PDB file of C-alpha atoms in Angstrom:
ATOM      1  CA  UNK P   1     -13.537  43.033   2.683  1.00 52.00           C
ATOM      2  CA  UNK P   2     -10.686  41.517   4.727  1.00 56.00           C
ATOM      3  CA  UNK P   3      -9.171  39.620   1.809  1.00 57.00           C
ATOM      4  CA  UNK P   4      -5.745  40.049   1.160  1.00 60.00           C
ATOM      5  CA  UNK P   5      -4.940  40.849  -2.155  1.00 61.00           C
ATOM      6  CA  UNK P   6      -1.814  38.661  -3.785  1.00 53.00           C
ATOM      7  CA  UNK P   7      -0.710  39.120  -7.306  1.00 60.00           C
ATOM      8  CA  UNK P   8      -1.085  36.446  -9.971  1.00 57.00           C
ATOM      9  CA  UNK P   9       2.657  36.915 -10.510  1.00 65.00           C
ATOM     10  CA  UNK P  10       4.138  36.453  -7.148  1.00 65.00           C
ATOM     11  CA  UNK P  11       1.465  33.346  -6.449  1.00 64.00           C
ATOM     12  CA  UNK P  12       2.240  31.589  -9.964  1.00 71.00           C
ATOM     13  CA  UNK P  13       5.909  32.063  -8.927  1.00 66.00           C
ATOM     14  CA  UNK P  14       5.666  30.205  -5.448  1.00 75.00           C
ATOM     15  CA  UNK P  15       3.317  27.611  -7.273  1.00 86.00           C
ATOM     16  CA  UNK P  16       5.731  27.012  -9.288  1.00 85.00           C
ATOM     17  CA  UNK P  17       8.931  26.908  -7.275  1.00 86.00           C
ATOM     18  CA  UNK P  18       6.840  24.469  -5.518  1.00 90.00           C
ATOM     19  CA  UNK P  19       6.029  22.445  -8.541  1.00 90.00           C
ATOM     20  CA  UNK P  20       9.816  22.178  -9.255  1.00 92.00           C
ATOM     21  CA  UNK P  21      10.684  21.411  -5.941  1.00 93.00           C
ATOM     22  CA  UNK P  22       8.012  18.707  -5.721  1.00 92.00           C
ATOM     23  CA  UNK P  23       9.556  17.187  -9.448  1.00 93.00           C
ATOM     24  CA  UNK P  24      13.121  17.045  -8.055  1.00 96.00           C
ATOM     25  CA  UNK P  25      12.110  15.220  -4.985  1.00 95.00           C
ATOM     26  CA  UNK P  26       9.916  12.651  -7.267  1.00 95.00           C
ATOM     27  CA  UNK P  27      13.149  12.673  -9.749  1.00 98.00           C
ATOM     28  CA  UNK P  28      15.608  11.733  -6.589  1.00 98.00           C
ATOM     29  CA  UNK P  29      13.110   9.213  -5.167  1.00 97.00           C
ATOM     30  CA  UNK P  30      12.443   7.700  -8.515  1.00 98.00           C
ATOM     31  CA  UNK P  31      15.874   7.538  -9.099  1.00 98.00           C
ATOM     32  CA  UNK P  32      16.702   5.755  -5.718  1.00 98.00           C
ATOM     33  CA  UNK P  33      14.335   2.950  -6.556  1.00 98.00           C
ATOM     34  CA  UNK P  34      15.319   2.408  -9.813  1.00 98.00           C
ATOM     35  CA  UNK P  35      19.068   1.800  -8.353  1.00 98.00           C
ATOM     36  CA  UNK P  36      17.425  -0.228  -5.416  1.00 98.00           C
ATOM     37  CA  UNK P  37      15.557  -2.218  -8.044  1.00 99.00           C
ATOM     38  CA  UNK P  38      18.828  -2.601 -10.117  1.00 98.00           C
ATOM     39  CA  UNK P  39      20.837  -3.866  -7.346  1.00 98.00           C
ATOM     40  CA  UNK P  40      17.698  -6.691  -6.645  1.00 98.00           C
ATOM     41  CA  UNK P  41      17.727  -7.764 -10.168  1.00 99.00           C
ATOM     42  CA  UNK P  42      21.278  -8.376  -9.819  1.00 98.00           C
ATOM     43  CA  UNK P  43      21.182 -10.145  -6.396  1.00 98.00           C
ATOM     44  CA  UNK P  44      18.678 -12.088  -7.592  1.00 98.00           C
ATOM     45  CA  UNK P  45      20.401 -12.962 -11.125  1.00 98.00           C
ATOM     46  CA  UNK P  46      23.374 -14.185  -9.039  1.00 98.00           C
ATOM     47  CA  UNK P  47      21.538 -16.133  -6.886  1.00 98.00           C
ATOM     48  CA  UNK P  48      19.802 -17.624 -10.004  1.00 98.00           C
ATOM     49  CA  UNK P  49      22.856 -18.145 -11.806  1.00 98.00           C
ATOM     50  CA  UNK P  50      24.530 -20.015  -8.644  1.00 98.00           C
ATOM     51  CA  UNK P  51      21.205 -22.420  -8.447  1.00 98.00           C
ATOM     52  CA  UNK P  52      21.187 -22.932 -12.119  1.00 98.00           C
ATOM     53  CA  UNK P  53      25.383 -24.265 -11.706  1.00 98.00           C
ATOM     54  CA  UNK P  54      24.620 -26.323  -8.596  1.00 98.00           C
ATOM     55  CA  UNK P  55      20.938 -27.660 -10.430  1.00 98.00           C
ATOM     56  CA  UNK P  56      23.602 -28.707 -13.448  1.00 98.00           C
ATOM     57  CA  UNK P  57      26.163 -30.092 -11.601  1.00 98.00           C
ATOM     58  CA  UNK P  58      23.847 -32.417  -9.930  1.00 98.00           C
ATOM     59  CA  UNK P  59      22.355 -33.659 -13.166  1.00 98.00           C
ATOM     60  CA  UNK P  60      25.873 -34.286 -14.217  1.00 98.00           C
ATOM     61  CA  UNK P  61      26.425 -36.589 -11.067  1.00 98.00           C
ATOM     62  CA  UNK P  62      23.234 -37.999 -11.120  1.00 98.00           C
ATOM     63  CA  UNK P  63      23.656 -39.065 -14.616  1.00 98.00           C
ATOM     64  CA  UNK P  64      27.244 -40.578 -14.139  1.00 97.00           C
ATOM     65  CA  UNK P  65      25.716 -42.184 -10.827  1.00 98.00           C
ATOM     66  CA  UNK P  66      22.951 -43.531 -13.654  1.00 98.00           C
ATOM     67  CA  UNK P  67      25.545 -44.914 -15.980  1.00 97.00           C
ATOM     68  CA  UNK P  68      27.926 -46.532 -12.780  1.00 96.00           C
ATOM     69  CA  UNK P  69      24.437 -48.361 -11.773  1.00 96.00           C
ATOM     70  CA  UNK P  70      23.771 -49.852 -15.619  1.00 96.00           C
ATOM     71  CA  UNK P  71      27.065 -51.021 -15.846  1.00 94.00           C
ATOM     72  CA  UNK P  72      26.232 -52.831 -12.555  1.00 94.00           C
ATOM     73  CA  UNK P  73      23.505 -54.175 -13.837  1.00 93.00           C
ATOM     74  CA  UNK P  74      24.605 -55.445 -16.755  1.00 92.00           C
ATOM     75  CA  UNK P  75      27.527 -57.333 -15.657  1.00 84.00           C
TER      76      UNK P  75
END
């Protein structure tokens, strides 16, 4: 009938060597974005962290620019 006949065995074997390979490339390439994604989280906690200091140390001089200008006014 011009079908070629191809054990179970020898078919569920490349299906499956296939199947792994296809896991280990997910596994890398999940892998690689979780590290990307770790390395953003951390750029953008320092970033945060350096806008949070420089937000602070601007209400600090604001404030002592606040208290210079009441002592103004009241004397």
């Amino acid at each position: 009938n011009g079908h070629q006949e191809v054990s179970y065995d020898s078919l569920s074997l490349k299906n499956d060597a296939e199947m792994l390979e296809q896991i280990k490339q997910l596994l890398h390439e999940n892998n690689n974005l979780k590290e990307t994604m770790k390395q953003m989280n951390q750029g953008m906690k320092e970033r945060l962290e350096e806008l949070l200091k420089r937000h602070n140390q601007r209400l600090v001089d604001l404030n002592s620019e606040n208290e210079l200008l009441r002592k103004e006014l009241h004397s």
